[in-house]
Amino acid sequence: MQATIQQGRYRAIFLSDIHLGTRGCKAEFLLDFLRLNEAETIYLVGDIFDGWRLKKSWYWPQAHNDVVQKLLRKARKGARLIYVPGNHDEVLRGYTGQHFGGVEVVSEAIHETADGRRMLVLHGDAFDGIVKYARWLALLGDSAYNLALALNHWFNLARRRLGFGYWSMSAWLKGRVKNAVQFIDRYEEAVAEEARRRGVDGVICGHIHKAEQRRIGEILYINDGDWVESCTALVEHFDGRFEILYWAELRNFSMLRAGGDEAGGDELGGDELGAAA
């Protein structure tokens, strides 16, 4: 059952790691979020579509197209859309400085908050040594990640039949496996160090699919998460305050009811999807 929530209006919204073009993408949940939330500026912080996966096999259901159309419609209605490409949608890095349908493509951005802080906005893959120096290993890891998502789906179907709730294998591994924890810590510290070097107050990034807001020394580090596992968005309120919204939790959506064909149908009803589109 869906939780009722009031429409939100924010100074800025930050979204990343949507991975349109993959079965793991929770496009229906994102459509619901976009239907209920508006902002003066929307930052798309990389990996909005997954070029790596689309090169291997084409998957583009209607809900994924609806996400694109909904974002473009927001631009037509006056929202500023800033697209910072990531490693999975790196093809767009060749178009930095260009405008497409009201969308500005930039390599990175400086966002100034309502209370005057300067935040560096970037995807973050440049601080991932595997992506930067061993692309073949990154591609292998991407395949393993998608396999883990598929296994996680069937595992959770069994859990549900036994009366248990949803459990994310990849989130558990990230929080428990020593090497994964060390990688995340090193990544966050490296991104924060870059912000410190640039002389800004903080940094907003994506890439590692782990929503987080914390201080690393004097730098405010924020990761806006993803729309594959956590379904999170970062918003800036009109007083300059940042907040991470865990949309699936706020709306009480089942993580087993959206994403791929094997998910067994959409969590959201047809009327809502029509409104969201």
PDB file of C-alpha atoms in Angstrom:
ATOM      1  CA  MET A   1       0.000   0.000   0.000  1.00  0.00           C
ATOM      2  CA  GLN A   2       1.355   3.413  -0.968  1.00  0.00           C
ATOM      3  CA  ALA A   3       2.005   6.057   1.666  1.00  0.00           C
ATOM      4  CA  THR A   4       0.407   9.424   0.934  1.00  0.00           C
ATOM      5  CA  ILE A   5       2.877  12.259   0.606  1.00  0.00           C
ATOM      6  CA  GLN A   6       2.523  15.967  -0.113  1.00  0.00           C
ATOM      7  CA  GLN A   7       3.959  17.440  -3.274  1.00  0.00           C
ATOM      8  CA  GLY A   8       7.388  18.937  -2.730  1.00  0.00           C
ATOM      9  CA  ARG A   9       8.969  22.047  -4.183  1.00  0.00           C
ATOM     10  CA  TYR A  10      12.687  22.566  -3.809  1.00  0.00           C
ATOM     11  CA  ARG A  11      15.393  24.940  -4.873  1.00  0.00           C
ATOM     12  CA  ALA A  12      17.358  22.083  -6.446  1.00  0.00           C
ATOM     13  CA  ILE A  13      17.098  18.325  -6.976  1.00  0.00           C
ATOM     14  CA  PHE A  14      20.090  16.056  -7.610  1.00  0.00           C
ATOM     15  CA  LEU A  15      19.640  12.645  -9.257  1.00  0.00           C
ATOM     16  CA  SER A  16      22.244  10.140 -10.385  1.00  0.00           C
ATOM     17  CA  ASP A  17      22.799   6.499 -11.287  1.00  0.00           C
ATOM     18  CA  ILE A  18      19.347   5.921 -12.716  1.00  0.00           C
ATOM     19  CA  HIS A  19      20.724   3.414 -15.251  1.00  0.00           C
ATOM     20  CA  LEU A  20      17.937   3.676 -17.802  1.00  0.00           C
ATOM     21  CA  GLY A  21      18.284   0.770 -20.188  1.00  0.00           C
ATOM     22  CA  THR A  22      18.793  -1.858 -17.497  1.00  0.00           C
ATOM     23  CA  ARG A  23      16.313  -4.191 -15.841  1.00  0.00           C
ATOM     24  CA  GLY A  24      17.452  -3.050 -12.416  1.00  0.00           C
ATOM     25  CA  CYS A  25      16.353   0.555 -12.991  1.00  0.00           C
ATOM     26  CA  LYS A  26      13.356   1.537 -10.847  1.00  0.00           C
ATOM     27  CA  ALA A  27      11.952   3.862 -13.505  1.00  0.00           C
ATOM     28  CA  GLU A  28       8.378   3.629 -12.183  1.00  0.00           C
ATOM     29  CA  PHE A  29       9.501   4.856  -8.763  1.00  0.00           C
ATOM     30  CA  LEU A  30      11.418   7.722 -10.335  1.00  0.00           C
ATOM     31  CA  LEU A  31       8.381   8.704 -12.400  1.00  0.00           C
ATOM     32  CA  ASP A  32       6.382   8.852  -9.184  1.00  0.00           C
ATOM     33  CA  PHE A  33       9.075  11.042  -7.618  1.00  0.00           C
ATOM     34  CA  LEU A  34       9.169  13.386 -10.611  1.00  0.00           C
ATOM     35  CA  ARG A  35       5.381  13.645 -10.641  1.00  0.00           C
ATOM     36  CA  LEU A  36       5.279  14.753  -7.018  1.00  0.00           C
ATOM     37  CA  ASN A  37       8.346  17.003  -6.838  1.00  0.00           C
ATOM     38  CA  GLU A  38       9.431  20.199  -8.582  1.00  0.00           C
ATOM     39  CA  ALA A  39      12.614  22.254  -8.451  1.00  0.00           C
ATOM     40  CA  GLU A  40      14.069  25.377  -9.995  1.00  0.00           C
ATOM     41  CA  THR A  41      17.189  23.405 -10.982  1.00  0.00           C
ATOM     42  CA  ILE A  42      17.578  19.674 -11.571  1.00  0.00           C
ATOM     43  CA  TYR A  43      21.061  18.184 -11.708  1.00  0.00           C
ATOM     44  CA  LEU A  44      21.504  14.841 -13.469  1.00  0.00           C
ATOM     45  CA  VAL A  45      24.736  13.660 -11.871  1.00  0.00           C
ATOM     46  CA  GLY A  46      25.780  10.907 -14.257  1.00  0.00           C
ATOM     47  CA  ASP A  47      24.861   7.366 -15.280  1.00  0.00           C
ATOM     48  CA  ILE A  48      21.369   8.490 -16.215  1.00  0.00           C
ATOM     49  CA  PHE A  49      21.298   5.887 -18.969  1.00  0.00           C
ATOM     50  CA  ASP A  50      23.545   2.839 -19.144  1.00  0.00           C
ATOM     51  CA  GLY A  51      25.451   2.821 -22.405  1.00  0.00           C
ATOM     52  CA  TRP A  52      27.571  -0.150 -21.293  1.00  0.00           C
ATOM     53  CA  ARG A  53      24.519  -2.355 -20.881  1.00  0.00           C
ATOM     54  CA  LEU A  54      22.717  -1.059 -23.976  1.00  0.00           C
ATOM     55  CA  LYS A  55      25.723  -1.958 -26.123  1.00  0.00           C
ATOM     56  CA  LYS A  56      25.366  -5.578 -25.006  1.00  0.00           C
ATOM     57  CA  SER A  57      21.601  -5.892 -25.310  1.00  0.00           C
ATOM     58  CA  TRP A  58      18.816  -3.411 -25.979  1.00  0.00           C
ATOM     59  CA  TYR A  59      16.289  -2.928 -23.185  1.00  0.00           C
ATOM     60  CA  TRP A  60      14.155   0.198 -23.214  1.00  0.00           C
ATOM     61  CA  PRO A  61      10.592  -0.226 -21.888  1.00  0.00           C
ATOM     62  CA  GLN A  62       7.995   2.519 -21.982  1.00  0.00           C
ATOM     63  CA  ALA A  63       8.663   3.617 -18.392  1.00  0.00           C
ATOM     64  CA  HIS A  64      12.278   4.439 -19.293  1.00  0.00           C
ATOM     65  CA  ASN A  65      11.133   6.573 -22.200  1.00  0.00           C
ATOM     66  CA  ASP A  66       8.602   8.225 -19.883  1.00  0.00           C
ATOM     67  CA  VAL A  67      11.386   9.278 -17.498  1.00  0.00           C
ATOM     68  CA  VAL A  68      13.189  11.052 -20.334  1.00  0.00           C
ATOM     69  CA  GLN A  69       9.979  12.739 -21.498  1.00  0.00           C
ATOM     70  CA  LYS A  70       9.086  13.821 -17.978  1.00  0.00           C
ATOM     71  CA  LEU A  71      12.488  15.441 -17.460  1.00  0.00           C
ATOM     72  CA  LEU A  72      12.276  17.234 -20.810  1.00  0.00           C
ATOM     73  CA  ARG A  73       8.783  18.424 -19.948  1.00  0.00           C
ATOM     74  CA  LYS A  74      10.103  19.945 -16.725  1.00  0.00           C
ATOM     75  CA  ALA A  75      12.717  21.802 -18.783  1.00  0.00           C
ATOM     76  CA  ARG A  76      10.022  23.127 -21.110  1.00  0.00           C
ATOM     77  CA  LYS A  77       8.082  24.370 -18.094  1.00  0.00           C
ATOM     78  CA  GLY A  78      11.041  26.411 -16.880  1.00  0.00           C
ATOM     79  CA  ALA A  79      13.216  24.135 -14.765  1.00  0.00           C
ATOM     80  CA  ARG A  80      16.939  24.336 -15.457  1.00  0.00           C
ATOM     81  CA  LEU A  81      18.350  20.865 -16.264  1.00  0.00           C
ATOM     82  CA  ILE A  82      22.099  20.357 -15.903  1.00  0.00           C
ATOM     83  CA  TYR A  83      23.526  17.023 -17.061  1.00  0.00           C
ATOM     84  CA  VAL A  84      26.929  15.901 -15.731  1.00  0.00           C
ATOM     85  CA  PRO A  85      27.721  12.651 -17.594  1.00  0.00           C
ATOM     86  CA  GLY A  86      29.176   9.663 -15.755  1.00  0.00           C
ATOM     87  CA  ASN A  87      31.133   6.636 -16.909  1.00  0.00           C
ATOM     88  CA  HIS A  88      28.104   4.631 -18.097  1.00  0.00           C
ATOM     89  CA  ASP A  89      26.796   7.547 -20.180  1.00  0.00           C
ATOM     90  CA  GLU A  90      30.271   8.818 -21.060  1.00  0.00           C
ATOM     91  CA  VAL A  91      29.310   9.191 -24.736  1.00  0.00           C
ATOM     92  CA  LEU A  92      27.784  12.545 -23.740  1.00  0.00           C
ATOM     93  CA  ARG A  93      31.137  13.830 -22.516  1.00  0.00           C
ATOM     94  CA  GLY A  94      31.891  14.626 -26.122  1.00  0.00           C
ATOM     95  CA  TYR A  95      29.040  17.159 -26.045  1.00  0.00           C
ATOM     96  CA  THR A  96      29.979  19.230 -22.995  1.00  0.00           C
ATOM     97  CA  GLY A  97      29.027  22.853 -23.428  1.00  0.00           C
ATOM     98  CA  GLN A  98      26.092  21.921 -25.657  1.00  0.00           C
ATOM     99  CA  HIS A  99      22.351  22.327 -25.060  1.00  0.00           C
ATOM    100  CA  PHE A 100      19.822  19.673 -26.086  1.00  0.00           C
ATOM    101  CA  GLY A 101      16.103  20.252 -25.586  1.00  0.00           C
ATOM    102  CA  GLY A 102      16.761  22.616 -22.690  1.00  0.00           C
ATOM    103  CA  VAL A 103      19.353  20.323 -21.088  1.00  0.00           C
ATOM    104  CA  GLU A 104      22.849  21.724 -20.460  1.00  0.00           C
ATOM    105  CA  VAL A 105      25.667  19.160 -20.720  1.00  0.00           C
ATOM    106  CA  VAL A 106      28.690  19.997 -18.548  1.00  0.00           C
ATOM    107  CA  SER A 107      31.689  18.036 -17.279  1.00  0.00           C
ATOM    108  CA  GLU A 108      31.083  19.337 -13.737  1.00  0.00           C
ATOM    109  CA  ALA A 109      29.324  22.232 -12.062  1.00  0.00           C
ATOM    110  CA  ILE A 110      29.534  24.576  -9.100  1.00  0.00           C
ATOM    111  CA  HIS A 111      26.207  24.869  -7.313  1.00  0.00           C
ATOM    112  CA  GLU A 112      25.721  27.822  -4.989  1.00  0.00           C
ATOM    113  CA  THR A 113      23.245  27.157  -2.190  1.00  0.00           C
ATOM    114  CA  ALA A 114      20.654  29.570  -0.888  1.00  0.00           C
ATOM    115  CA  ASP A 115      22.908  30.288   2.104  1.00  0.00           C
ATOM    116  CA  GLY A 116      25.958  31.008  -0.048  1.00  0.00           C
ATOM    117  CA  ARG A 117      27.914  27.749   0.077  1.00  0.00           C
ATOM    118  CA  ARG A 118      29.680  26.541  -3.059  1.00  0.00           C
ATOM    119  CA  MET A 119      29.261  22.844  -3.879  1.00  0.00           C
ATOM    120  CA  LEU A 120      31.260  21.000  -6.516  1.00  0.00           C
ATOM    121  CA  VAL A 121      28.958  18.716  -8.527  1.00  0.00           C
ATOM    122  CA  LEU A 122      30.531  15.774 -10.369  1.00  0.00           C
ATOM    123  CA  HIS A 123      29.771  12.127 -11.041  1.00  0.00           C
ATOM    124  CA  GLY A 124      32.856  10.799  -9.272  1.00  0.00           C
ATOM    125  CA  ASP A 125      34.165   8.027 -11.503  1.00  0.00           C
ATOM    126  CA  ALA A 126      37.457   9.910 -11.910  1.00  0.00           C
ATOM    127  CA  PHE A 127      38.175   8.989  -8.278  1.00  0.00           C
ATOM    128  CA  ASP A 128      37.543   5.288  -8.850  1.00  0.00           C
ATOM    129  CA  GLY A 129      40.896   3.735  -9.728  1.00  0.00           C
ATOM    130  CA  ILE A 130      39.317   0.657 -11.303  1.00  0.00           C
ATOM    131  CA  VAL A 131      37.216   2.702 -13.730  1.00  0.00           C
ATOM    132  CA  LYS A 132      40.079   5.081 -14.452  1.00  0.00           C
ATOM    133  CA  TYR A 133      42.970   2.638 -14.892  1.00  0.00           C
ATOM    134  CA  ALA A 134      41.454  -0.827 -15.482  1.00  0.00           C
ATOM    135  CA  ARG A 135      38.371  -0.435 -17.674  1.00  0.00           C
ATOM    136  CA  TRP A 136      38.210  -4.160 -18.436  1.00  0.00           C
ATOM    137  CA  LEU A 137      37.919  -4.859 -14.716  1.00  0.00           C
ATOM    138  CA  ALA A 138      35.216  -2.223 -14.373  1.00  0.00           C
ATOM    139  CA  LEU A 139      33.241  -3.884 -17.192  1.00  0.00           C
ATOM    140  CA  LEU A 140      33.654  -7.262 -15.513  1.00  0.00           C
ATOM    141  CA  GLY A 141      32.506  -5.786 -12.222  1.00  0.00           C
ATOM    142  CA  ASP A 142      29.483  -4.252 -13.936  1.00  0.00           C
ATOM    143  CA  SER A 143      28.451  -7.684 -15.247  1.00  0.00           C
ATOM    144  CA  ALA A 144      28.924  -9.203 -11.793  1.00  0.00           C
ATOM    145  CA  TYR A 145      26.853  -6.403 -10.256  1.00  0.00           C
ATOM    146  CA  ASN A 146      23.964  -7.027 -12.653  1.00  0.00           C
ATOM    147  CA  LEU A 147      24.150 -10.754 -11.919  1.00  0.00           C
ATOM    148  CA  ALA A 148      24.006 -10.002  -8.185  1.00  0.00           C
ATOM    149  CA  LEU A 149      20.896  -7.851  -8.737  1.00  0.00           C
ATOM    150  CA  ALA A 150      19.194 -10.674 -10.620  1.00  0.00           C
ATOM    151  CA  LEU A 151      20.071 -13.226  -7.916  1.00  0.00           C
ATOM    152  CA  ASN A 152      18.924 -10.790  -5.262  1.00  0.00           C
ATOM    153  CA  HIS A 153      15.519 -10.542  -6.960  1.00  0.00           C
ATOM    154  CA  TRP A 154      14.863 -14.297  -6.859  1.00  0.00           C
ATOM    155  CA  PHE A 155      16.256 -14.575  -3.333  1.00  0.00           C
ATOM    156  CA  ASN A 156      13.807 -11.912  -2.172  1.00  0.00           C
ATOM    157  CA  LEU A 157      10.889 -13.603  -3.898  1.00  0.00           C
ATOM    158  CA  ALA A 158      11.632 -16.634  -1.721  1.00  0.00           C
ATOM    159  CA  ARG A 159      11.944 -14.410   1.361  1.00  0.00           C
ATOM    160  CA  ARG A 160       8.556 -12.853   0.651  1.00  0.00           C
ATOM    161  CA  ARG A 161       6.879 -16.254   0.338  1.00  0.00           C
ATOM    162  CA  LEU A 162       8.332 -17.090   3.750  1.00  0.00           C
ATOM    163  CA  GLY A 163       6.931 -13.881   5.216  1.00  0.00           C
ATOM    164  CA  PHE A 164      10.161 -11.875   5.361  1.00  0.00           C
ATOM    165  CA  GLY A 165      10.773  -8.359   4.056  1.00  0.00           C
ATOM    166  CA  TYR A 166      13.076  -7.123   1.313  1.00  0.00           C
ATOM    167  CA  TRP A 167      16.822  -7.514   1.872  1.00  0.00           C
ATOM    168  CA  SER A 168      19.516  -6.050  -0.379  1.00  0.00           C
ATOM    169  CA  MET A 169      22.448  -8.393  -0.888  1.00  0.00           C
ATOM    170  CA  SER A 170      24.640  -5.759  -2.540  1.00  0.00           C
ATOM    171  CA  ALA A 171      23.928  -3.188   0.189  1.00  0.00           C
ATOM    172  CA  TRP A 172      24.803  -5.776   2.829  1.00  0.00           C
ATOM    173  CA  LEU A 173      28.030  -6.649   1.033  1.00  0.00           C
ATOM    174  CA  LYS A 174      28.986  -2.986   0.742  1.00  0.00           C
ATOM    175  CA  GLY A 175      28.497  -2.537   4.458  1.00  0.00           C
ATOM    176  CA  ARG A 176      30.157  -5.760   5.603  1.00  0.00           C
ATOM    177  CA  VAL A 177      32.895  -6.837   3.219  1.00  0.00           C
ATOM    178  CA  LYS A 178      36.154  -5.263   4.316  1.00  0.00           C
ATOM    179  CA  ASN A 179      37.455  -4.387   0.854  1.00  0.00           C
ATOM    180  CA  ALA A 180      34.144  -2.787  -0.155  1.00  0.00           C
ATOM    181  CA  VAL A 181      34.075  -0.673   3.011  1.00  0.00           C
ATOM    182  CA  GLN A 182      37.669   0.422   2.434  1.00  0.00           C
ATOM    183  CA  PHE A 183      36.928   1.269  -1.200  1.00  0.00           C
ATOM    184  CA  ILE A 184      33.941   3.445  -0.238  1.00  0.00           C
ATOM    185  CA  ASP A 185      35.938   5.208   2.487  1.00  0.00           C
ATOM    186  CA  ARG A 186      38.833   5.888   0.113  1.00  0.00           C
ATOM    187  CA  TYR A 187      36.452   7.107  -2.567  1.00  0.00           C
ATOM    188  CA  GLU A 188      34.659   9.512  -0.239  1.00  0.00           C
ATOM    189  CA  GLU A 189      37.929  10.864   1.128  1.00  0.00           C
ATOM    190  CA  ALA A 190      39.376  11.318  -2.373  1.00  0.00           C
ATOM    191  CA  VAL A 191      36.305  13.223  -3.571  1.00  0.00           C
ATOM    192  CA  ALA A 192      36.342  15.387  -0.430  1.00  0.00           C
ATOM    193  CA  GLU A 193      40.050  16.100  -0.934  1.00  0.00           C
ATOM    194  CA  GLU A 194      39.336  17.317  -4.471  1.00  0.00           C
ATOM    195  CA  ALA A 195      36.682  19.674  -3.094  1.00  0.00           C
ATOM    196  CA  ARG A 196      39.176  20.917  -0.518  1.00  0.00           C
ATOM    197  CA  ARG A 197      41.769  21.470  -3.247  1.00  0.00           C
ATOM    198  CA  ARG A 198      39.248  23.469  -5.294  1.00  0.00           C
ATOM    199  CA  GLY A 199      38.450  25.716  -2.323  1.00  0.00           C
ATOM    200  CA  VAL A 200      34.725  24.932  -2.247  1.00  0.00           C
ATOM    201  CA  ASP A 201      32.542  24.144   0.748  1.00  0.00           C
ATOM    202  CA  GLY A 202      31.411  20.702  -0.301  1.00  0.00           C
ATOM    203  CA  VAL A 203      30.893  18.145  -3.021  1.00  0.00           C
ATOM    204  CA  ILE A 204      27.858  16.364  -4.468  1.00  0.00           C
ATOM    205  CA  CYS A 205      28.488  13.150  -6.402  1.00  0.00           C
ATOM    206  CA  GLY A 206      27.133   9.711  -7.282  1.00  0.00           C
ATOM    207  CA  HIS A 207      28.826   6.670  -8.824  1.00  0.00           C
ATOM    208  CA  ILE A 208      29.082   4.250  -5.872  1.00  0.00           C
ATOM    209  CA  HIS A 209      25.316   3.788  -5.283  1.00  0.00           C
ATOM    210  CA  LYS A 210      25.563   4.702  -1.599  1.00  0.00           C
ATOM    211  CA  ALA A 211      23.574   7.714  -0.444  1.00  0.00           C
ATOM    212  CA  GLU A 212      25.454   9.624   2.243  1.00  0.00           C
ATOM    213  CA  GLN A 213      25.669  13.058   3.820  1.00  0.00           C
ATOM    214  CA  ARG A 214      28.506  13.705   6.247  1.00  0.00           C
ATOM    215  CA  ARG A 215      31.404  15.988   7.004  1.00  0.00           C
ATOM    216  CA  ILE A 216      34.911  14.920   6.061  1.00  0.00           C
ATOM    217  CA  GLY A 217      37.037  17.493   7.811  1.00  0.00           C
ATOM    218  CA  GLU A 218      35.702  20.873   6.783  1.00  0.00           C
ATOM    219  CA  ILE A 219      34.116  19.517   3.586  1.00  0.00           C
ATOM    220  CA  LEU A 220      30.453  18.554   3.318  1.00  0.00           C
ATOM    221  CA  TYR A 221      30.383  15.285   1.366  1.00  0.00           C
ATOM    222  CA  ILE A 222      27.050  14.268  -0.177  1.00  0.00           C
ATOM    223  CA  ASN A 223      26.300  11.294  -2.407  1.00  0.00           C
ATOM    224  CA  ASP A 224      22.778  11.332  -3.852  1.00  0.00           C
ATOM    225  CA  GLY A 225      22.608   7.526  -4.192  1.00  0.00           C
ATOM    226  CA  ASP A 226      20.889   5.725  -7.060  1.00  0.00           C
ATOM    227  CA  TRP A 227      17.623   4.466  -8.584  1.00  0.00           C
ATOM    228  CA  VAL A 228      18.608   0.810  -8.758  1.00  0.00           C
ATOM    229  CA  GLU A 229      18.856  -0.176  -5.100  1.00  0.00           C
ATOM    230  CA  SER A 230      18.194   2.737  -2.750  1.00  0.00           C
ATOM    231  CA  CYS A 231      15.888   4.976  -4.862  1.00  0.00           C
ATOM    232  CA  THR A 232      17.227   8.184  -3.367  1.00  0.00           C
ATOM    233  CA  ALA A 233      17.323  11.821  -4.391  1.00  0.00           C
ATOM    234  CA  LEU A 234      19.122  14.766  -2.868  1.00  0.00           C
ATOM    235  CA  VAL A 235      17.119  17.972  -2.497  1.00  0.00           C
ATOM    236  CA  GLU A 236      18.067  21.473  -1.470  1.00  0.00           C
ATOM    237  CA  HIS A 237      15.412  23.345   0.478  1.00  0.00           C
ATOM    238  CA  PHE A 238      14.919  27.070  -0.035  1.00  0.00           C
ATOM    239  CA  ASP A 239      16.912  27.814   3.132  1.00  0.00           C
ATOM    240  CA  GLY A 240      19.959  25.982   1.730  1.00  0.00           C
ATOM    241  CA  ARG A 241      19.464  22.832   3.784  1.00  0.00           C
ATOM    242  CA  PHE A 242      20.220  19.523   2.051  1.00  0.00           C
ATOM    243  CA  GLU A 243      18.152  16.368   2.575  1.00  0.00           C
ATOM    244  CA  ILE A 244      18.365  12.866   1.112  1.00  0.00           C
ATOM    245  CA  LEU A 245      14.928  11.485   0.284  1.00  0.00           C
ATOM    246  CA  TYR A 246      14.599   7.692   0.417  1.00  0.00           C
ATOM    247  CA  TRP A 247      11.670   7.590  -1.972  1.00  0.00           C
ATOM    248  CA  ALA A 248      10.773   3.892  -1.902  1.00  0.00           C
ATOM    249  CA  GLU A 249      10.656   4.005   1.897  1.00  0.00           C
ATOM    250  CA  LEU A 250       8.690   7.269   1.990  1.00  0.00           C
ATOM    251  CA  ARG A 251       6.117   5.856  -0.421  1.00  0.00           C
ATOM    252  CA  ASN A 252       6.183   2.338   1.025  1.00  0.00           C
ATOM    253  CA  PHE A 253       6.956   0.777  -2.354  1.00  0.00           C
ATOM    254  CA  SER A 254       8.044  -2.844  -2.619  1.00  0.00           C
ATOM    255  CA  MET A 255      11.496  -3.128  -4.201  1.00  0.00           C
ATOM    256  CA  LEU A 256      10.317  -6.372  -5.824  1.00  0.00           C
ATOM    257  CA  ARG A 257       7.592  -4.714  -7.860  1.00  0.00           C
ATOM    258  CA  ALA A 258       9.446  -2.510 -10.323  1.00  0.00           C
ATOM    259  CA  GLY A 259      12.430  -2.623 -12.629  1.00  0.00           C
ATOM    260  CA  GLY A 260      12.507  -5.605 -14.983  1.00  0.00           C
ATOM    261  CA  ASP A 261      10.083  -7.954 -16.676  1.00  0.00           C
ATOM    262  CA  GLU A 262      10.877 -10.564 -14.073  1.00  0.00           C
ATOM    263  CA  ALA A 263       9.640  -8.257 -11.346  1.00  0.00           C
ATOM    264  CA  GLY A 264       6.088  -9.329 -12.031  1.00  0.00           C
ATOM    265  CA  GLY A 265       4.481  -6.022 -12.933  1.00  0.00           C
ATOM    266  CA  ASP A 266       4.631  -2.418 -11.824  1.00  0.00           C
ATOM    267  CA  GLU A 267       4.112  -1.249  -8.283  1.00  0.00           C
ATOM    268  CA  LEU A 268       2.394   1.855  -9.586  1.00  0.00           C
ATOM    269  CA  GLY A 269      -0.971   1.663 -11.234  1.00  0.00           C
ATOM    270  CA  GLY A 270      -1.585   2.600 -14.864  1.00  0.00           C
ATOM    271  CA  ASP A 271      -3.393   5.835 -13.953  1.00  0.00           C
ATOM    272  CA  GLU A 272      -0.445   7.011 -11.870  1.00  0.00           C
ATOM    273  CA  LEU A 273       2.043   6.157 -14.575  1.00  0.00           C
ATOM    274  CA  GLY A 274      -0.028   8.109 -17.049  1.00  0.00           C
ATOM    275  CA  ALA A 275      -0.019  11.099 -14.736  1.00  0.00           C
ATOM    276  CA  ALA A 276       3.691  10.739 -14.133  1.00  0.00           C
ATOM    277  CA  ALA A 277       4.501  10.652 -17.821  1.00  0.00           C
TER     278      ALA A 277
END
